[in-house]
Amino acid sequence: MKPFYRDCFPSYLQPGERLIIASDYCHNAALPFVPAELRTPRPPSPLEQRVRGALGNALGKVTKPLGPAISNRLANNPVTRAVSGSAGNSAPRPVGKEGESVATYAAGDFGVQGGRRPDRDLSEAVFEIQDTIEDAASDAIERMMYGKPMEGGWSSMAGRFLVDLTNAGDEPRFQALTDRRLIVLVDRNKSWLNGTPKCDLGVAVPRTNIARVTAHSKAITKGRFDVTFIDGSWIALGSLHRANMEGIVAAFHQGV
């Protein structure tokens, strides 16, 4: 067990809990995407805030002046003035849905169903589409190479493990087996200049909830191992290094 891995965990151990083995964590990209209703809302990253701000400013410059500009042009147009004058002296003005005038529609107010979406909705949609495409591509590649990564619904122990890890936010970076628990830490460090991890608890499950830990059968998966829970559900975890994976598997079956 490398000191680099071991030194991340002491502050997350319970009183009297003993660290057995620690290693890097390699996330399986083929794991299913946690549904939105099970996700804890997270604040946007600084990069997302900057991009959304830029999109909002650009869209604001395009859309916000549009209505007034069209209204002014219509109001100052000789044909419009002539039509409005004649309409005031003779026939009533044409109306649209729910009594709105044609000029109102021309000014860009299309009502509830046809109205322009807020700028923030468009920027959020851009990020959601990008994330969906990237997730789908990664899932397809990982499934072809590594096979099924999880068994069990979202209410199963494996499902709750993945939901809790996802809601922890940021990248899972380290994992450890103690005499009591299986622990995964996430890295909060966002700096490109300083690579020192800023660890935080991702998820921890009691060993009494785990039935077995087994190395994955396919050689191509090197550091993958499967954690099977006592309810029969299981989830694929892993390391970048086969030796680390074998150490975790062996430590679990050697007992405490």
GROMACS .gro file of C-alpha atoms in nm:
model
  256
    1MET     CA    1   0.000   0.000   0.000
    2LYS     CA    2   0.159   0.324  -0.117
    3PRO     CA    3   0.185   0.606   0.140
    4PHE     CA    4   0.029   0.839  -0.120
    5TYR     CA    5  -0.296   0.639  -0.101
    6ARG     CA    6  -0.278   0.555   0.268
    7ASP     CA    7  -0.228   0.916   0.380
    8CYS     CA    8  -0.562   1.025   0.228
    9PHE     CA    9  -0.775   0.819   0.466
   10PRO     CA   10  -0.686   0.872   0.835
   11SER     CA   11  -0.918   1.171   0.878
   12TYR     CA   12  -1.212   0.966   0.746
   13LEU     CA   13  -1.167   0.668   0.979
   14GLN     CA   14  -1.395   0.615   1.275
   15PRO     CA   15  -1.246   0.586   1.624
   16GLY     CA   16  -1.071   0.250   1.646
   17GLU     CA   17  -1.123   0.172   1.276
   18ARG     CA   18  -0.820   0.011   1.110
   19LEU     CA   19  -0.711   0.079   0.752
   20ILE     CA   20  -0.623  -0.246   0.573
   21ILE     CA   21  -0.554  -0.141   0.214
   22ALA     CA   22  -0.593   0.175   0.004
   23SER     CA   23  -0.553   0.234  -0.369
   24ASP     CA   24  -0.644   0.456  -0.659
   25TYR     CA   25  -1.001   0.443  -0.788
   26CYS     CA   26  -1.085   0.397  -1.157
   27HIS     CA   27  -1.445   0.485  -1.236
   28ASN     CA   28  -1.627   0.257  -1.480
   29ALA     CA   29  -1.778   0.489  -1.740
   30ALA     CA   30  -2.034   0.224  -1.840
   31LEU     CA   31  -2.212   0.250  -1.506
   32PRO     CA   32  -2.572   0.364  -1.560
   33PHE     CA   33  -2.655   0.732  -1.546
   34VAL     CA   34  -2.829   0.824  -1.220
   35PRO     CA   35  -3.176   0.967  -1.299
   36ALA     CA   36  -3.228   1.338  -1.244
   37GLU     CA   37  -3.489   1.282  -0.973
   38LEU     CA   38  -3.231   1.097  -0.761
   39ARG     CA   39  -2.957   1.355  -0.806
   40THR     CA   40  -2.883   1.626  -0.555
   41PRO     CA   41  -2.869   1.966  -0.731
   42ARG     CA   42  -2.515   2.097  -0.744
   43PRO     CA   43  -2.395   2.453  -0.795
   44PRO     CA   44  -2.244   2.520  -1.140
   45SER     CA   45  -1.867   2.513  -1.166
   46PRO     CA   46  -1.676   2.839  -1.228
   47LEU     CA   47  -1.630   2.736  -1.593
   48GLU     CA   48  -2.004   2.672  -1.634
   49GLN     CA   49  -2.080   3.007  -1.473
   50ARG     CA   50  -1.846   3.187  -1.714
   51VAL     CA   51  -1.987   3.008  -2.021
   52ARG     CA   52  -2.346   3.060  -1.914
   53GLY     CA   53  -2.275   3.424  -1.845
   54ALA     CA   54  -2.123   3.468  -2.189
   55LEU     CA   55  -2.417   3.291  -2.354
   56GLY     CA   56  -2.664   3.497  -2.154
   57ASN     CA   57  -2.498   3.822  -2.252
   58ALA     CA   58  -2.484   3.725  -2.618
   59LEU     CA   59  -2.844   3.609  -2.624
   60GLY     CA   60  -2.954   3.917  -2.434
   61LYS     CA   61  -2.801   4.145  -2.692
   62VAL     CA   62  -2.981   3.961  -2.968
   63THR     CA   63  -3.322   3.897  -2.814
   64LYS     CA   64  -3.393   4.176  -2.569
   65PRO     CA   65  -3.378   4.468  -2.818
   66LEU     CA   66  -3.575   4.272  -3.075
   67GLY     CA   67  -3.926   4.349  -2.947
   68PRO     CA   68  -3.877   4.724  -2.891
   69ALA     CA   69  -3.692   4.762  -3.221
   70ILE     CA   70  -3.971   4.598  -3.417
   71SER     CA   71  -4.234   4.795  -3.226
   72ASN     CA   72  -4.057   5.123  -3.305
   73ARG     CA   73  -4.027   5.036  -3.672
   74LEU     CA   74  -4.392   4.943  -3.688
   75ALA     CA   75  -4.498   5.256  -3.504
   76ASN     CA   76  -4.291   5.485  -3.728
   77ASN     CA   77  -4.372   5.307  -4.052
   78PRO     CA   78  -4.601   5.522  -4.273
   79VAL     CA   79  -4.806   5.218  -4.377
   80THR     CA   80  -4.859   5.117  -4.014
   81ARG     CA   81  -4.963   5.468  -3.917
   82ALA     CA   82  -5.201   5.482  -4.209
   83VAL     CA   83  -5.356   5.146  -4.125
   84SER     CA   84  -5.385   5.238  -3.756
   85GLY     CA   85  -5.545   5.572  -3.841
   86SER     CA   86  -5.796   5.424  -4.077
   87ALA     CA   87  -5.870   5.143  -3.831
   88GLY     CA   88  -5.937   5.396  -3.558
   89ASN     CA   89  -6.185   5.581  -3.780
   90SER     CA   90  -6.363   5.282  -3.928
   91ALA     CA   91  -6.316   4.910  -3.864
   92PRO     CA   92  -6.170   4.760  -3.544
   93ARG     CA   93  -5.804   4.647  -3.546
   94PRO     CA   94  -5.734   4.281  -3.628
   95VAL     CA   95  -5.688   4.076  -3.318
   96GLY     CA   96  -5.501   3.755  -3.247
   97LYS     CA   97  -5.556   3.489  -2.989
   98GLU     CA   98  -5.724   3.604  -2.667
   99GLY     CA   99  -5.775   3.957  -2.794
  100GLU     CA  100  -5.409   4.040  -2.859
  101SER     CA  101  -5.343   4.272  -3.152
  102VAL     CA  102  -5.143   4.172  -3.457
  103ALA     CA  103  -4.887   4.437  -3.365
  104THR     CA  104  -4.831   4.263  -3.033
  105TYR     CA  105  -4.740   3.939  -3.211
  106ALA     CA  106  -4.517   4.123  -3.451
  107ALA     CA  107  -4.329   4.272  -3.159
  108GLY     CA  108  -4.218   3.926  -3.055
  109ASP     CA  109  -4.469   3.833  -2.782
  110PHE     CA  110  -4.596   3.494  -2.889
  111GLY     CA  111  -4.793   3.406  -2.578
  112VAL     CA  112  -4.745   3.117  -2.337
  113GLN     CA  113  -4.712   2.834  -2.586
  114GLY     CA  114  -4.507   3.012  -2.850
  115GLY     CA  115  -4.303   3.250  -2.633
  116ARG     CA  116  -3.926   3.273  -2.636
  117ARG     CA  117  -3.756   3.057  -2.377
  118PRO     CA  118  -3.544   3.235  -2.116
  119ASP     CA  119  -3.175   3.262  -2.192
  120ARG     CA  120  -3.085   3.042  -1.899
  121ASP     CA  121  -3.296   2.756  -2.039
  122LEU     CA  122  -3.101   2.757  -2.364
  123SER     CA  123  -2.762   2.759  -2.195
  124GLU     CA  124  -2.866   2.477  -1.962
  125ALA     CA  125  -2.993   2.278  -2.257
  126VAL     CA  126  -2.653   2.313  -2.428
  127PHE     CA  127  -2.476   2.160  -2.128
  128GLU     CA  128  -2.736   1.884  -2.089
  129ILE     CA  129  -2.710   1.781  -2.455
  130GLN     CA  130  -2.330   1.778  -2.440
  131ASP     CA  131  -2.332   1.567  -2.122
  132THR     CA  132  -2.584   1.324  -2.269
  133ILE     CA  133  -2.381   1.270  -2.587
  134GLU     CA  134  -2.056   1.221  -2.396
  135ASP     CA  135  -2.219   0.980  -2.151
  136ALA     CA  136  -2.380   0.775  -2.427
  137ALA     CA  137  -2.051   0.742  -2.619
  138SER     CA  138  -1.856   0.642  -2.307
  139ASP     CA  139  -2.123   0.391  -2.206
  140ALA     CA  140  -2.121   0.222  -2.546
  141ILE     CA  141  -1.742   0.185  -2.552
  142GLU     CA  142  -1.717   0.063  -2.193
  143ARG     CA  143  -1.995  -0.192  -2.234
  144MET     CA  144  -1.832  -0.339  -2.545
  145MET     CA  145  -1.499  -0.373  -2.367
  146TYR     CA  146  -1.597  -0.462  -2.013
  147GLY     CA  147  -1.948  -0.606  -2.014
  148LYS     CA  148  -2.230  -0.533  -1.772
  149PRO     CA  149  -2.119  -0.298  -1.491
  150MET     CA  150  -2.405  -0.326  -1.239
  151GLU     CA  151  -2.695  -0.543  -1.130
  152GLY     CA  152  -2.988  -0.411  -0.926
  153GLY     CA  153  -3.234  -0.124  -0.928
  154TRP     CA  154  -3.187   0.217  -0.772
  155SER     CA  155  -3.337   0.099  -0.443
  156SER     CA  156  -3.088  -0.187  -0.419
  157MET     CA  157  -2.764  -0.161  -0.221
  158ALA     CA  158  -2.562  -0.131  -0.543
  159GLY     CA  159  -2.800   0.135  -0.673
  160ARG     CA  160  -2.784   0.339  -0.353
  161PHE     CA  161  -2.403   0.308  -0.357
  162LEU     CA  162  -2.388   0.464  -0.703
  163VAL     CA  163  -2.648   0.732  -0.618
  164ASP     CA  164  -2.454   0.837  -0.307
  165LEU     CA  165  -2.124   0.843  -0.496
  166THR     CA  166  -2.276   1.049  -0.777
  167ASN     CA  167  -2.435   1.295  -0.537
  168ALA     CA  168  -2.102   1.342  -0.361
  169GLY     CA  169  -1.995   1.530  -0.675
  170ASP     CA  170  -1.651   1.562  -0.833
  171GLU     CA  171  -1.426   1.277  -0.940
  172PRO     CA  172  -1.389   0.957  -0.733
  173ARG     CA  173  -1.015   0.928  -0.677
  174PHE     CA  174  -0.926   0.683  -0.397
  175GLN     CA  175  -1.075   0.374  -0.235
  176ALA     CA  176  -0.992   0.177   0.075
  177LEU     CA  177  -1.094  -0.129   0.266
  178THR     CA  178  -1.091  -0.109   0.645
  179ASP     CA  179  -1.185  -0.362   0.910
  180ARG     CA  180  -1.534  -0.206   0.904
  181ARG     CA  181  -1.608  -0.040   0.571
  182LEU     CA  182  -1.543   0.006   0.202
  183ILE     CA  183  -1.470   0.377   0.146
  184VAL     CA  184  -1.441   0.586  -0.170
  185LEU     CA  185  -1.305   0.943  -0.162
  186VAL     CA  186  -1.364   1.215  -0.421
  187ASP     CA  187  -1.120   1.488  -0.519
  188ARG     CA  188  -1.242   1.848  -0.481
  189ASN     CA  189  -0.929   2.002  -0.632
  190LYS     CA  190  -1.015   2.217  -0.937
  191SER     CA  191  -0.672   2.372  -0.986
  192TRP     CA  192  -0.475   2.300  -1.302
  193LEU     CA  193  -0.155   2.430  -1.144
  194ASN     CA  194  -0.162   2.240  -0.815
  195GLY     CA  195  -0.240   1.871  -0.852
  196THR     CA  196  -0.249   1.795  -0.480
  197PRO     CA  197  -0.578   1.613  -0.411
  198LYS     CA  198  -0.838   1.776  -0.186
  199CYS     CA  199  -1.016   1.466  -0.066
  200ASP     CA  200  -1.369   1.443   0.064
  201LEU     CA  201  -1.590   1.149   0.154
  202GLY     CA  202  -1.772   1.009  -0.147
  203VAL     CA  203  -1.944   0.698  -0.014
  204ALA     CA  204  -1.884   0.440   0.258
  205VAL     CA  205  -2.061   0.108   0.316
  206PRO     CA  206  -2.024  -0.136   0.606
  207ARG     CA  207  -1.843  -0.458   0.526
  208THR     CA  208  -2.138  -0.643   0.678
  209ASN     CA  209  -2.341  -0.528   0.374
  210ILE     CA  210  -2.091  -0.686   0.132
  211ALA     CA  211  -2.122  -1.056   0.047
  212ARG     CA  212  -1.810  -1.089  -0.166
  213VAL     CA  213  -1.551  -0.903  -0.372
  214THR     CA  214  -1.429  -1.074  -0.689
  215ALA     CA  215  -1.184  -0.995  -0.968
  216HIS     CA  216  -1.353  -0.955  -1.304
  217SER     CA  217  -1.300  -1.247  -1.538
  218LYS     CA  218  -1.201  -1.058  -1.855
  219ALA     CA  219  -0.827  -0.992  -1.881
  220ILE     CA  220  -0.887  -0.668  -2.073
  221THR     CA  221  -1.040  -0.513  -1.763
  222LYS     CA  222  -0.710  -0.535  -1.569
  223GLY     CA  223  -0.807  -0.356  -1.249
  224ARG     CA  224  -1.182  -0.418  -1.241
  225PHE     CA  225  -1.343  -0.599  -0.949
  226ASP     CA  226  -1.709  -0.655  -0.865
  227VAL     CA  227  -1.859  -0.585  -0.523
  228THR     CA  228  -2.163  -0.803  -0.449
  229PHE     CA  229  -2.395  -0.693  -0.170
  230ILE     CA  230  -2.600  -0.912   0.060
  231ASP     CA  231  -2.922  -0.831  -0.129
  232GLY     CA  232  -2.775  -0.987  -0.446
  233SER     CA  233  -2.706  -0.659  -0.628
  234TRP     CA  234  -2.352  -0.579  -0.741
  235ILE     CA  235  -2.144  -0.298  -0.889
  236ALA     CA  236  -1.817  -0.282  -1.082
  237LEU     CA  237  -1.535  -0.085  -0.919
  238GLY     CA  238  -1.171  -0.077  -1.019
  239SER     CA  239  -0.816   0.048  -1.015
  240LEU     CA  240  -0.580   0.148  -1.292
  241HIS     CA  241  -0.341  -0.121  -1.167
  242ARG     CA  242  -0.416  -0.492  -1.152
  243ALA     CA  243  -0.194  -0.537  -0.847
  244ASN     CA  244  -0.403  -0.286  -0.651
  245MET     CA  245  -0.724  -0.464  -0.749
  246GLU     CA  246  -0.584  -0.802  -0.648
  247GLY     CA  247  -0.476  -0.656  -0.314
  248ILE     CA  248  -0.829  -0.534  -0.237
  249VAL     CA  249  -0.985  -0.867  -0.334
  250ALA     CA  250  -0.735  -1.062  -0.127
  251ALA     CA  251  -0.775  -0.830   0.175
  252PHE     CA  252  -1.152  -0.874   0.174
  253HIS     CA  253  -1.136  -1.254   0.169
  254GLN     CA  254  -0.862  -1.274   0.428
  255GLY     CA  255  -1.103  -1.123   0.679
  256VAL     CA  256  -1.002  -0.890   0.962
   0.00000   0.00000   0.00000
